[in-house]
PDB file of C-alpha atoms and ligand atoms in Angstrom:
ATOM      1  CA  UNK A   1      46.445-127.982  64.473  1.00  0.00           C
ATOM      2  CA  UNK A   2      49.497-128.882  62.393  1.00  0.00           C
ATOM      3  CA  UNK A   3      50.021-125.557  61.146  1.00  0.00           C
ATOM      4  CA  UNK A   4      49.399-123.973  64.579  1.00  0.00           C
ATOM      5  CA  UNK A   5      52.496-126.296  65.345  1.00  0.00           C
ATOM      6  CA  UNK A   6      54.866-125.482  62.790  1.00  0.00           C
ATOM      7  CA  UNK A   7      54.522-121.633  64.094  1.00  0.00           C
ATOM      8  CA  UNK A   8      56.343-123.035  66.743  1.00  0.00           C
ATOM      9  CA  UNK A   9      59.111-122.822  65.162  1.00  0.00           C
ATOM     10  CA  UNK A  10      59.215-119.576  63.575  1.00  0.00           C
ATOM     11  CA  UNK A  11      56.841-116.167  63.681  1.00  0.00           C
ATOM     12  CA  UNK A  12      55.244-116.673  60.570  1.00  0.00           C
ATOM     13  CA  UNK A  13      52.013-115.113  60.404  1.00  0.00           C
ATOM     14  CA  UNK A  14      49.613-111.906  58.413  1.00  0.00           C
ATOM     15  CA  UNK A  15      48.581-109.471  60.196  1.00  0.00           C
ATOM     16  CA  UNK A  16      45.276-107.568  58.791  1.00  0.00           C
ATOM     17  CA  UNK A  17      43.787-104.533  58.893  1.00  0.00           C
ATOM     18  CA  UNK A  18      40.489-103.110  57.661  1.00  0.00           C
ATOM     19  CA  UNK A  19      38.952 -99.213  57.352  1.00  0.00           C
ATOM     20  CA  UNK A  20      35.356 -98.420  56.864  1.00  0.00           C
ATOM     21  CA  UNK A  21      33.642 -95.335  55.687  1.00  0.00           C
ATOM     22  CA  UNK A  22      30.849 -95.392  58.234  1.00  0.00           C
ATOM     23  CA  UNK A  23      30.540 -97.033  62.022  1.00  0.00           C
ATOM     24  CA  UNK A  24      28.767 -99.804  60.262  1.00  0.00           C
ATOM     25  CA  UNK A  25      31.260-102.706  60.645  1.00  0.00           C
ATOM     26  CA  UNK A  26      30.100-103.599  56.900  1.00  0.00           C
ATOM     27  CA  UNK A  27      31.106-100.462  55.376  1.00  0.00           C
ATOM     28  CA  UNK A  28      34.796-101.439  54.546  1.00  0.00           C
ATOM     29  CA  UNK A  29      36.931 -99.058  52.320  1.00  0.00           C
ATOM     30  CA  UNK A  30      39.748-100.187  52.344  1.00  0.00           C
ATOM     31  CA  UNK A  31      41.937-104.014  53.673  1.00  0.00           C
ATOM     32  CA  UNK A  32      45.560-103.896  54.554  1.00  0.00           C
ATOM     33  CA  UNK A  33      47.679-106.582  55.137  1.00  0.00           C
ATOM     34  CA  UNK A  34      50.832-107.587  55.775  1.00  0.00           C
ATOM     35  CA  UNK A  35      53.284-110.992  55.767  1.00  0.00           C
ATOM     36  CA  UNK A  36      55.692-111.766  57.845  1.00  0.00           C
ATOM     37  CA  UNK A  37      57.912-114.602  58.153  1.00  0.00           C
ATOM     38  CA  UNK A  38      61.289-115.345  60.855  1.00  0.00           C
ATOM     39  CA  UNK A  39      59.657-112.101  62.812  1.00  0.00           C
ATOM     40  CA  UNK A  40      60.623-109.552  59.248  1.00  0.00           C
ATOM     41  CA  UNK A  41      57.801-107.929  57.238  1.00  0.00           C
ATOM     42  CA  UNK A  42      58.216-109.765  53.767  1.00  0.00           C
ATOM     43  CA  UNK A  43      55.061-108.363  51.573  1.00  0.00           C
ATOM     44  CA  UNK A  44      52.179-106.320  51.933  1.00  0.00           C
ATOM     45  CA  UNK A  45      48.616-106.481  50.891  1.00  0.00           C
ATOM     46  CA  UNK A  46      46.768-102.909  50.195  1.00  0.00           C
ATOM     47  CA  UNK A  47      43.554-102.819  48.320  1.00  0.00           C
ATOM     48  CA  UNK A  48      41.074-100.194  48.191  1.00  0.00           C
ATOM     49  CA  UNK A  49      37.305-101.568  48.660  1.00  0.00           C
ATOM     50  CA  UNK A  50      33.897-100.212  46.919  1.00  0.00           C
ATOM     51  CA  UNK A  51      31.867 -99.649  50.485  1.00  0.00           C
ATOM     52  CA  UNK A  52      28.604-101.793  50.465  1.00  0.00           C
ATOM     53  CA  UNK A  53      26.685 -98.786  51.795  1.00  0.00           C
ATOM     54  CA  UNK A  54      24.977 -95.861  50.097  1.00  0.00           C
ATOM     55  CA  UNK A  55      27.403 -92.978  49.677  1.00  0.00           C
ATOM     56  CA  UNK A  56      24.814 -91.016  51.365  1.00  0.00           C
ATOM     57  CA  UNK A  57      26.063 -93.172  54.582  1.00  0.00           C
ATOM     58  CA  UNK A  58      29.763 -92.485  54.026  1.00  0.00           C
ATOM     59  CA  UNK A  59      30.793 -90.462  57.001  1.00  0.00           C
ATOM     60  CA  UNK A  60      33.320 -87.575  57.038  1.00  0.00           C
ATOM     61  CA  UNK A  61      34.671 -88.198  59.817  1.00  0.00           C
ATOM     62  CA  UNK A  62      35.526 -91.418  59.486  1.00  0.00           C
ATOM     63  CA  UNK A  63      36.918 -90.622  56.325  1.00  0.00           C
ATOM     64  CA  UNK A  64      39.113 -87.768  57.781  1.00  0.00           C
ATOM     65  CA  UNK A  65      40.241 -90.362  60.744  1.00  0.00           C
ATOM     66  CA  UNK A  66      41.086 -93.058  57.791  1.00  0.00           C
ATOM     67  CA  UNK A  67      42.529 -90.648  55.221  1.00  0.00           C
ATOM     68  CA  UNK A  68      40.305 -91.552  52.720  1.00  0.00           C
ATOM     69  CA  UNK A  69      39.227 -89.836  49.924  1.00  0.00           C
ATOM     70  CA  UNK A  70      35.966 -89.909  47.767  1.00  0.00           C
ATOM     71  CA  UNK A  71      38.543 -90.258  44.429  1.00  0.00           C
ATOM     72  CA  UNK A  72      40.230 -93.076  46.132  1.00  0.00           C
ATOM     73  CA  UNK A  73      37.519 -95.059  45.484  1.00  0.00           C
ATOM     74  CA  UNK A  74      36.251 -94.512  42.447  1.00  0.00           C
ATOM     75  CA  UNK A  75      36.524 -97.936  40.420  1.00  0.00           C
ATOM     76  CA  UNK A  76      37.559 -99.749  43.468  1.00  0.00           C
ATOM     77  CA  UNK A  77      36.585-103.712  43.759  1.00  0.00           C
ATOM     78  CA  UNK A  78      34.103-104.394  45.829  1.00  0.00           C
ATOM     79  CA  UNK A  79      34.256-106.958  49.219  1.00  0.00           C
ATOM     80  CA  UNK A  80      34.333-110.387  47.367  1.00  0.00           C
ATOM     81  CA  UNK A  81      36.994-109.232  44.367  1.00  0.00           C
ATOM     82  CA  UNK A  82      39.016-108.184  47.324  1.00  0.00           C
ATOM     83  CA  UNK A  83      38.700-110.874  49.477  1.00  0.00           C
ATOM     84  CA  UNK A  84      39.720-113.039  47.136  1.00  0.00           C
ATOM     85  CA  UNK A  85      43.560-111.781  46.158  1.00  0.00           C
ATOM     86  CA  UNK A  86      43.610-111.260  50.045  1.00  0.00           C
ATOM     87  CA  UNK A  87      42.760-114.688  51.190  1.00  0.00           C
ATOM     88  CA  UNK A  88      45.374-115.805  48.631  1.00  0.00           C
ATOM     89  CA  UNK A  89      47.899-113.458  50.337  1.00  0.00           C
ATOM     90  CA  UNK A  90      46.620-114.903  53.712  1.00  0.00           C
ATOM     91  CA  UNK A  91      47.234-118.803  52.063  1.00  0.00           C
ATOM     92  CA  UNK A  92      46.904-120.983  55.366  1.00  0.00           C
ATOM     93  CA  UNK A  93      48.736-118.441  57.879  1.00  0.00           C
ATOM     94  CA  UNK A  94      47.456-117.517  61.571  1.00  0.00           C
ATOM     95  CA  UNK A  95      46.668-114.040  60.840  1.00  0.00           C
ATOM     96  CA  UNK A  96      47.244-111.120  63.528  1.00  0.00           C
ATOM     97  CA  UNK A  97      44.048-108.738  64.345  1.00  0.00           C
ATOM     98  CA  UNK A  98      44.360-105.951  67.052  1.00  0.00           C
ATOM     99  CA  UNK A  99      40.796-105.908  68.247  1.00  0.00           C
ATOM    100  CA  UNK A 100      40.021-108.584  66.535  1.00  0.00           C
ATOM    101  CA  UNK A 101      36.441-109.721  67.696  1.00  0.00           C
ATOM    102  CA  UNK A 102      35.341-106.136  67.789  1.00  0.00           C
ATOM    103  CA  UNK A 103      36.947-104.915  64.939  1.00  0.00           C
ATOM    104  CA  UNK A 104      38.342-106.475  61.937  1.00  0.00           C
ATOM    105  CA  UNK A 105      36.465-109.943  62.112  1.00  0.00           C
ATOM    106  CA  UNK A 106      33.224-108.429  62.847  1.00  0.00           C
ATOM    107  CA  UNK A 107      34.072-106.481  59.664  1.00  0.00           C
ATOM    108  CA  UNK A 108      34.459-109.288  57.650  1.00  0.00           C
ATOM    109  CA  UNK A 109      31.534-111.155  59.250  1.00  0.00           C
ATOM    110  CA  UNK A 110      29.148-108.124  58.159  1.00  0.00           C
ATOM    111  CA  UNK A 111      30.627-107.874  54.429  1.00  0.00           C
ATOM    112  CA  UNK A 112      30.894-111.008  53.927  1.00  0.00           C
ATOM    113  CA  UNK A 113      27.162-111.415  55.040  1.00  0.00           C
ATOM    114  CA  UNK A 114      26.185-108.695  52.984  1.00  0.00           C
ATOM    115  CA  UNK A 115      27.324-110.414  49.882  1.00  0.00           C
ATOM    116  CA  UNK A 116      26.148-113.790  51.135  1.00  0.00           C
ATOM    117  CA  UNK A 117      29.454-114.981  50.562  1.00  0.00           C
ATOM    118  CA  UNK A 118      31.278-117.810  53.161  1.00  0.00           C
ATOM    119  CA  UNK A 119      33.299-115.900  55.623  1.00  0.00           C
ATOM    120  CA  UNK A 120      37.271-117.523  55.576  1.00  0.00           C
ATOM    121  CA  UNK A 121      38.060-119.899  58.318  1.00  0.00           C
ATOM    122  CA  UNK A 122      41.072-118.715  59.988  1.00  0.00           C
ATOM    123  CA  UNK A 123      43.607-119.100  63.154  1.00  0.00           C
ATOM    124  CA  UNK A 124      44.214-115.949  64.635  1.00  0.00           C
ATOM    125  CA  UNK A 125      45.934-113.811  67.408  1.00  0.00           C
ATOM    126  CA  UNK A 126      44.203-110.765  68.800  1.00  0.00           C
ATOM    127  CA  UNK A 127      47.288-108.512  69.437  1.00  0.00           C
ATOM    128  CA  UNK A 128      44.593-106.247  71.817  1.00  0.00           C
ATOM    129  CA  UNK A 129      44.263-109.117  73.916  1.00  0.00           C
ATOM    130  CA  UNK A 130      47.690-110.324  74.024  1.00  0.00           C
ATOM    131  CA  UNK A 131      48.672-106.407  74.793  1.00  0.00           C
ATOM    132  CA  UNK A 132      46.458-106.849  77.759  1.00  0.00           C
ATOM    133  CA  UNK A 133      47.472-110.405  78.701  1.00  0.00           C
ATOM    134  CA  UNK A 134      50.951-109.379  78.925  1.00  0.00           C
ATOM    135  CA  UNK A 135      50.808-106.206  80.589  1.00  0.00           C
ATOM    136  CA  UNK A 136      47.727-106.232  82.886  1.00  0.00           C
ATOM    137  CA  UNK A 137      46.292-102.630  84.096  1.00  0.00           C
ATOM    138  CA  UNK A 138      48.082 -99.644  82.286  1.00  0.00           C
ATOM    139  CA  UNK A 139      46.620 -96.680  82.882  1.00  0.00           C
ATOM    140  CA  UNK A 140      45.462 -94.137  81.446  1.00  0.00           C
ATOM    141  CA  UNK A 141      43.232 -93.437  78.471  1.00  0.00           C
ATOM    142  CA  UNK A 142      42.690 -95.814  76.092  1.00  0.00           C
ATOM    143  CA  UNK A 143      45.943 -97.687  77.245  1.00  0.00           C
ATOM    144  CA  UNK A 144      45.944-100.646  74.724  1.00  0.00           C
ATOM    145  CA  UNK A 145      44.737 -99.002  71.304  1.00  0.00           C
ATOM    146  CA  UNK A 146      46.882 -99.712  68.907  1.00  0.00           C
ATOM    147  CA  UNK A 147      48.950 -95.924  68.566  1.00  0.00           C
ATOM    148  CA  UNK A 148      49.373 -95.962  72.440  1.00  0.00           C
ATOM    149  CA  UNK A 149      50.747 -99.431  72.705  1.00  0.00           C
ATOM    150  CA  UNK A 150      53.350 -98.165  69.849  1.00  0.00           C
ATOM    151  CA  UNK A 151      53.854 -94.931  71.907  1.00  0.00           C
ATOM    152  CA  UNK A 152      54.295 -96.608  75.415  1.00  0.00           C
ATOM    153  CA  UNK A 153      56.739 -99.710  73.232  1.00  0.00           C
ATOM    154  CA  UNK A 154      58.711 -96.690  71.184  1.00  0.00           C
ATOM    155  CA  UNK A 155      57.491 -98.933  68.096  1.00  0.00           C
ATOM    156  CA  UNK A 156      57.094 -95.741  65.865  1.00  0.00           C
ATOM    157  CA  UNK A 157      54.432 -94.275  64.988  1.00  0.00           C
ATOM    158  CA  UNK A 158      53.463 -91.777  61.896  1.00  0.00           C
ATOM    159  CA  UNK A 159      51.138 -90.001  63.036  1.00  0.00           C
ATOM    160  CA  UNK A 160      49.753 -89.266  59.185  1.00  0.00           C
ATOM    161  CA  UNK A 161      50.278 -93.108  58.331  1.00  0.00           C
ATOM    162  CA  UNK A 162      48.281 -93.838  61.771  1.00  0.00           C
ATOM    163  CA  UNK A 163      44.738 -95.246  60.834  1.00  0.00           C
ATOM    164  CA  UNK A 164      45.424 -96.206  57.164  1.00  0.00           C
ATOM    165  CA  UNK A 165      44.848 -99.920  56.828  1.00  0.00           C
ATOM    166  CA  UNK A 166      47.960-101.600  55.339  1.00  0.00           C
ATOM    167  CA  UNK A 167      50.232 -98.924  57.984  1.00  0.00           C
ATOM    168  CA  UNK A 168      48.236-100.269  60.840  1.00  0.00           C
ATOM    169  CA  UNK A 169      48.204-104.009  59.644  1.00  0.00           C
ATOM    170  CA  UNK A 170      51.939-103.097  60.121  1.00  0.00           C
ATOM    171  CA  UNK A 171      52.127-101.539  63.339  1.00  0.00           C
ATOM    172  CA  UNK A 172      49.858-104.932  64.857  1.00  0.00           C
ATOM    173  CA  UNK A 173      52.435-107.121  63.311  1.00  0.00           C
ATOM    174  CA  UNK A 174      55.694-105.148  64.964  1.00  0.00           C
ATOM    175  CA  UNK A 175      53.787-105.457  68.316  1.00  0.00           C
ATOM    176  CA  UNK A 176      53.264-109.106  68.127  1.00  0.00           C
ATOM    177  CA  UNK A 177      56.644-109.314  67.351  1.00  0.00           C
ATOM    178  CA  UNK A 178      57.495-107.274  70.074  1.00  0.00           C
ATOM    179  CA  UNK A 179      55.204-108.763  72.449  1.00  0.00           C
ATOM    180  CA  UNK A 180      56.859-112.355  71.107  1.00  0.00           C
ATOM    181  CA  UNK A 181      60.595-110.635  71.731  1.00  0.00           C
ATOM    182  CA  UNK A 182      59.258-109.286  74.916  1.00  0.00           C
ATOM    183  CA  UNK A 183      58.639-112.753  76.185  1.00  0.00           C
ATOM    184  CA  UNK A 184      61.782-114.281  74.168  1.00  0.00           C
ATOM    185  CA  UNK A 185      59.185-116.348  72.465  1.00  0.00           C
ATOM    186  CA  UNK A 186      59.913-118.332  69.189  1.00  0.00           C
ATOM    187  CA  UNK A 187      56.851-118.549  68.008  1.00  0.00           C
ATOM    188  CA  UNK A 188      53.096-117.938  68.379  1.00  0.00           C
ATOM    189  CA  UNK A 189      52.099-120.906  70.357  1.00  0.00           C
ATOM    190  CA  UNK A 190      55.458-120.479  72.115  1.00  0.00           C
ATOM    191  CA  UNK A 191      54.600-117.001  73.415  1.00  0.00           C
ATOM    192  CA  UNK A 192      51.292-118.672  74.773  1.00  0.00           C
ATOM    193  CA  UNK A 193      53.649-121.060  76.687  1.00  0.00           C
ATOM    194  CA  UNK A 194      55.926-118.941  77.573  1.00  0.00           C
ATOM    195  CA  UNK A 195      53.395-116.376  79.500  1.00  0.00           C
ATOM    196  CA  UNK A 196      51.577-118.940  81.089  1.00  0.00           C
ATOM    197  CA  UNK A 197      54.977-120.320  82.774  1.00  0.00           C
ATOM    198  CA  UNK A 198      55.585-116.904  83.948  1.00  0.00           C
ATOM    199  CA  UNK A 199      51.731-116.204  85.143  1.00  0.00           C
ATOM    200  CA  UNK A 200      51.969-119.827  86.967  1.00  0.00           C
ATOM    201  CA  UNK A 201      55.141-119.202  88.879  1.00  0.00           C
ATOM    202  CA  UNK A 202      54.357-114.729  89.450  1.00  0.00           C
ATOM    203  CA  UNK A 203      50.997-116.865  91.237  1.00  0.00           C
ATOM    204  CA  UNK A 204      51.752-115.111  94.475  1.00  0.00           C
ATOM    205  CA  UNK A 205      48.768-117.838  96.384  1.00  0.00           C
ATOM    206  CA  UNK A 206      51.840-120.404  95.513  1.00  0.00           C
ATOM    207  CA  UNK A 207      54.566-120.657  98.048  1.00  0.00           C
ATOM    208  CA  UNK A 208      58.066-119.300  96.768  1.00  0.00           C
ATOM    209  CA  UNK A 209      59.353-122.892  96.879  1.00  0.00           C
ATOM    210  CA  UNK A 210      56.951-124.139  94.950  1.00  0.00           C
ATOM    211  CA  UNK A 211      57.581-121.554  92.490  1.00  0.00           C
ATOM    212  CA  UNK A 212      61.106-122.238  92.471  1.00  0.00           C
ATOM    213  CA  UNK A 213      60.372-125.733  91.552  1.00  0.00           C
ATOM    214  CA  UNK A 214      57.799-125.324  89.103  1.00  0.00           C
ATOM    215  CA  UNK A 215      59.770-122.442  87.042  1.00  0.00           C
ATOM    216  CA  UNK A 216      62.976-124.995  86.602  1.00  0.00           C
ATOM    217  CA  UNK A 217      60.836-127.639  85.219  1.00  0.00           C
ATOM    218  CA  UNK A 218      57.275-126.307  84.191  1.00  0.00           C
ATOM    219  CA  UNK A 219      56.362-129.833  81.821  1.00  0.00           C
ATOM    220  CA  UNK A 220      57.601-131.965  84.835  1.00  0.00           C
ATOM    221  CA  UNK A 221      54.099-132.779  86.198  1.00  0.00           C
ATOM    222  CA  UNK A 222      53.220-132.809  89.825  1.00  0.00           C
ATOM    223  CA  UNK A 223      54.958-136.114  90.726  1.00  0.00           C
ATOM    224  CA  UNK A 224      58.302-134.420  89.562  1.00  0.00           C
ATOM    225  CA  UNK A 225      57.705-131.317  91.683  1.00  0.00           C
ATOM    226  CA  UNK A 226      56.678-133.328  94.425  1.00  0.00           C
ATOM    227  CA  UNK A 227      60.351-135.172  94.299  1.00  0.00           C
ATOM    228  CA  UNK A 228      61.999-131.919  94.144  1.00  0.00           C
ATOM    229  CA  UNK A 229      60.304-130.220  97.134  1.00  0.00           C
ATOM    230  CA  UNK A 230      60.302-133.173  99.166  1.00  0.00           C
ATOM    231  CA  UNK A 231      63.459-135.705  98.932  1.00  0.00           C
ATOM    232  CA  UNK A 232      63.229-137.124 101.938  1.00  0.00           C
ATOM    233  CA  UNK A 233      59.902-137.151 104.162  1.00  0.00           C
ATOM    234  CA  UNK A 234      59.499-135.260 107.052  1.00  0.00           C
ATOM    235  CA  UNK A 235      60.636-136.714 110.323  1.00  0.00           C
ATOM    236  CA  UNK A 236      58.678-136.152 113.464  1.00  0.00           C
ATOM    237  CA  UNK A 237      58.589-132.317 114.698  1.00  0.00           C
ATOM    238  CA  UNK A 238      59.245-130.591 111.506  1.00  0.00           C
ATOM    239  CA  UNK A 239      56.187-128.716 110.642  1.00  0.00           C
ATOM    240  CA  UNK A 240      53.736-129.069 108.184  1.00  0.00           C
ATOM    241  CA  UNK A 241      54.471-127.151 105.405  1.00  0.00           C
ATOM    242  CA  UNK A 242      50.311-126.217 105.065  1.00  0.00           C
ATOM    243  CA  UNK A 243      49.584-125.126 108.229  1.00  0.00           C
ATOM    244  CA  UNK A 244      52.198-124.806 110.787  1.00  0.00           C
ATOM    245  CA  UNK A 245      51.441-127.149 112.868  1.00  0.00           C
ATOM    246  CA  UNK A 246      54.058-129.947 114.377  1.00  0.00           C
ATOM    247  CA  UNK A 247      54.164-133.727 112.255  1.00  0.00           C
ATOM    248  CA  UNK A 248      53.352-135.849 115.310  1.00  0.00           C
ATOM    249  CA  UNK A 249      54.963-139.539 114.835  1.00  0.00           C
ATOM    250  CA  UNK A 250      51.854-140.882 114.209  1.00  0.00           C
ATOM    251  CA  UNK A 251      51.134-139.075 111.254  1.00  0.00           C
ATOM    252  CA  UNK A 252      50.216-141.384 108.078  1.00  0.00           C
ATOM    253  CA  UNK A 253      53.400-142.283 105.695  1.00  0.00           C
ATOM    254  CA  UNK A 254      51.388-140.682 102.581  1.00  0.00           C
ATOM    255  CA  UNK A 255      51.202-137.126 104.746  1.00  0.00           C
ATOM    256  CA  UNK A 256      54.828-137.096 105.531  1.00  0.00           C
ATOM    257  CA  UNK A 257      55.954-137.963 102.190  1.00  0.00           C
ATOM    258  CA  UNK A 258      54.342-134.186 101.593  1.00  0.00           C
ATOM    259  CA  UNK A 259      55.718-132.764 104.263  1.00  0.00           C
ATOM    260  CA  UNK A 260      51.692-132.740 105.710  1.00  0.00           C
ATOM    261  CA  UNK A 261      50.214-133.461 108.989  1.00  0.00           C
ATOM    262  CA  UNK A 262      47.446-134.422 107.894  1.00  0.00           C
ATOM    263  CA  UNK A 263      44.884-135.519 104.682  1.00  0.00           C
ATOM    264  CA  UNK A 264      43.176-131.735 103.967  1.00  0.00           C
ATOM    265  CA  UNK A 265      46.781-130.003 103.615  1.00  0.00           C
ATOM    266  CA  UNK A 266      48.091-132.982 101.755  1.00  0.00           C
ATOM    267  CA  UNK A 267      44.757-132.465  99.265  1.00  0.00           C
ATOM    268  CA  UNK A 268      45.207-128.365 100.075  1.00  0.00           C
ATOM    269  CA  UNK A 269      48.931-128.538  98.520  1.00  0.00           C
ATOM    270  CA  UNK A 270      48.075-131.088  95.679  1.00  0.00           C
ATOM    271  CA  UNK A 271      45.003-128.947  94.534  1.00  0.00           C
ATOM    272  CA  UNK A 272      47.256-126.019  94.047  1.00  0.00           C
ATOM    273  CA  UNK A 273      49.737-127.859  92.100  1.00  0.00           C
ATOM    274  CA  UNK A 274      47.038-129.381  89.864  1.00  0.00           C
ATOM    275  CA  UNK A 275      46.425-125.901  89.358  1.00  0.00           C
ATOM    276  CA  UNK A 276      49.558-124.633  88.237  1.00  0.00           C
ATOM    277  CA  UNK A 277      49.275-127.917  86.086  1.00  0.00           C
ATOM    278  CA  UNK A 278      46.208-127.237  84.293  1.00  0.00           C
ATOM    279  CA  UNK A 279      47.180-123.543  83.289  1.00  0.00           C
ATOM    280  CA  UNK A 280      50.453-125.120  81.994  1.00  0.00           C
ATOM    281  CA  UNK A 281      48.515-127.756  79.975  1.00  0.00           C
ATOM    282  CA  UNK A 282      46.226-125.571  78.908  1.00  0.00           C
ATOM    283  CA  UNK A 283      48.293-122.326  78.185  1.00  0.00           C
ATOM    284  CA  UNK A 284      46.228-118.782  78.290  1.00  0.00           C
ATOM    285  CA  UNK A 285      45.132-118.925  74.488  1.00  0.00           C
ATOM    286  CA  UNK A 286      46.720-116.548  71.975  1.00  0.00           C
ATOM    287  CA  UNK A 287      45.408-118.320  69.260  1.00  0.00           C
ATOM    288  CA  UNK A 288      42.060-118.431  68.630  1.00  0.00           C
ATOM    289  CA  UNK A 289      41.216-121.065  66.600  1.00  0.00           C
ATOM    290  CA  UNK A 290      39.340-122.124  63.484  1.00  0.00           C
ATOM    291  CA  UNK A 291      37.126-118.858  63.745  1.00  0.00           C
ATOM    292  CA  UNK A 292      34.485-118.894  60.818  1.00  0.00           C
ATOM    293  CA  UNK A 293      31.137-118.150  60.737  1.00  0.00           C
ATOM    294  CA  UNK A 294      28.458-120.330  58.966  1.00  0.00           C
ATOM    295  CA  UNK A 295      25.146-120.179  60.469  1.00  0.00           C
ATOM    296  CA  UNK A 296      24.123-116.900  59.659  1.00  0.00           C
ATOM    297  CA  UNK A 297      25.398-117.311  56.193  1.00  0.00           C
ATOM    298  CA  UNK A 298      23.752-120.943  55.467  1.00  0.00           C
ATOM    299  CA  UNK A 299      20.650-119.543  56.943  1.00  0.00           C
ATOM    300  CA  UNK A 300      20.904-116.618  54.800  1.00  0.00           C
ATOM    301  CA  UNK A 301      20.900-119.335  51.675  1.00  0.00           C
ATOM    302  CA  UNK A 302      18.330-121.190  53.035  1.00  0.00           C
ATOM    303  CA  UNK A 303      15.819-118.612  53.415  1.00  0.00           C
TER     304      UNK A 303
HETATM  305 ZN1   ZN B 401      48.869-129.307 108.327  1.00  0.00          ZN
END
C-alpha cells in the first residue's frame, strides 16, 4: 500500500505492452515497455520474445497486424530470459495495461504457466477501463481501443508504429497521462479520487444543494454536510426538504434539525448521504491491486 501512496504524489508508473504471433494469449513475440516518472517518458523496454508455440501455429495475420517478421526472431530469448530484464525495468512500479485482464496479463498468466514459472505480483491500472470510467458511452465502433482513444484525444498516432509493442506501451502511458491531466490529477490514486468526487456530486438522484455542499468539502463526512445544509433548524411551516410536505410544530427536534417532517425522510436523506460517503471512501478503483496468480502455477508443481 505504501507505494500505491507515494504515487500520490507524482505519476510514476510502466506502462506494458505485449504482441503474440497467434490468438493464443501464450504465444508472445515480442514485450514493450515503457517508464515514466513526473508524467515524462524516461526509458523504454523493447525485447523481442522466442514464441512458446510451434512455428507451424504462428499466424500471418497476426504477424502482418504486429509487424513482425519471421527474421526478427531468430535467436530471440524466450518468456523467462525476458521476463526477467523486464521485471527489473518494472522494479516495484504500478504498471499501466490497456486491456489489461483480457490482454496483456492474461498473456503473461499463459507464458508464464507455460514455463511453470511464478507470474510477477504487480499493482496496476487498466487504461481500457479508466478510458471507459471517465468517459462513459462513446459511440461508435470499437470506441475505447487503444488507436481510437488516441484519435478521438489527438494523442498521435503512427499508423505504421500502431500495434508494435514498445509504440503501444507508449501510446497507454500518454493516455493515462492524459486521462490524469484530464482530471487535473497528481497522481494515480489521485485520479481515482478525483473522479469519484466528480461522479458523487454529477449524481443527478442527489439534490443540487447537496451537491453544492458535498463538492466544497468531499472528506467532510456527513455530520459536516449536515451543518452546512442546515444551520439553523427548520421552524414550523417551512417544508420538508424530502417530501414537500409542511413541518407541523409538533414535529420531533431530531427531524427539524434535518429540515424533515418526519423519521423515513430524515433516514431517506441520511441514506443518500451515506452514499455519496461510501463512494468517496471507497473511490471507483483504478488500481488494481496485488494481481498475481499462484494457484494454477503451485498446482502445476504439485502435480
Ligand atoms: Zn417529509
Amino acid at each position: 500500500m505504501d507505494k500505491i501512496k507515494e504515487a500520490l504524489v507524482s505519476l510514476d508508473f510502466v506502462a506494458i505492452d505485449f504482441e503474440t504471433v497467434s490468438n493464443k494469449p501464450g504465444s508472445i513475440c515480442w514485450a514493450g515497455a515503457v517508464k515514466v516518472r513526473n508524467g515524462r517518458q524516461v526509458d523504454s523496454f523493447d525485447c523481442p520474445v522466442a514464441p512458446a508455440v510451434p512455428r507451424s501455429e504462428w499466424n500471418p495475420q497476426n504477424m502482418r497486424h504486429n509487424h513482425v517478421k519471421d527474421e526478427d526472431l531468430i535467436g530471440a530469448p524466450s518468456w523467462p530470459d525476458v521476463l526477467e530484464p523486464l521485471r527489473e525495468f518494472m522494479g516495484e512500479d504500478i504498471l499501466a495495461f490497456h486491456s489489461a485482464k483480457s490482454a496483456d496479463i492474461s498473456m503473461m498468466e499463459k507464458a508464464c504457466e507455460q514455463y511453470l514459472i511464478p507470474m510477477p505480483v504487480f499493482d496496476y491500472v487498466c487504461t481500457y477501463e479508466a478510458a471507459k470510467l471517465i468517459y462513459p458511452g462513446l459511440s461508435g465502433s470499437h470506441p475505447y481501443n487503444l488507436g481510437n482513444l488516441c484519435r478521438k484525444f489527438n494523442l498521435g498516432l503512427s499508423e505504421n508504429e500502431y500495434h508494435t509493442a514498445t509504440y503501444d506501451a507508449g501510446k497507454c502511458a500518454e493516455l493515462l497521462i492524459f486521462l490524469a491531466r484530464k482530471l487535473n490529477a497528481n497522481g494515480l490514486v489521485d485520479m481515482g479520487e478525483q473522479y469519484t468526487i466528480r461522479s458523487v456530486i454529477g449524481d443527478a438522484s442527489l439534490p443540487e444543494d447537496v451537491r453544492q455542499v458535498i463538492g466544497a468539502d468531499p472528506y467532510g463526512g456527513i455530520d459536516s454536510w449536515v451543518d452546512r445544509l442546515f444551520p439553523e433548524p427548520s421552524k414550523p411551516g417551512d417544508k420538508c426538504r424530502v417530501c414537500g410536505s409542511v413541518i407541523s410544530n409538533r414535529s420531533r427536534k431530531s427531524c427539524r434539525e434535518y429540515h424533515c417532517c418526519t423519521a423515513p425522510c430524515v433516514s431517506l436523506l441520511e441514506g443518500a448521504l451515506e452514499r455519496a460517503q461510501r463512494r468517496l471512501e471507497h473511490p471507483v478503483s483504478f488500481i488494481q491491486e496485488e494481481f498475481s496468480l499462484g494457484d494454477t502455477i503451485i498446482a502445476g508443481w504439485l502435480s
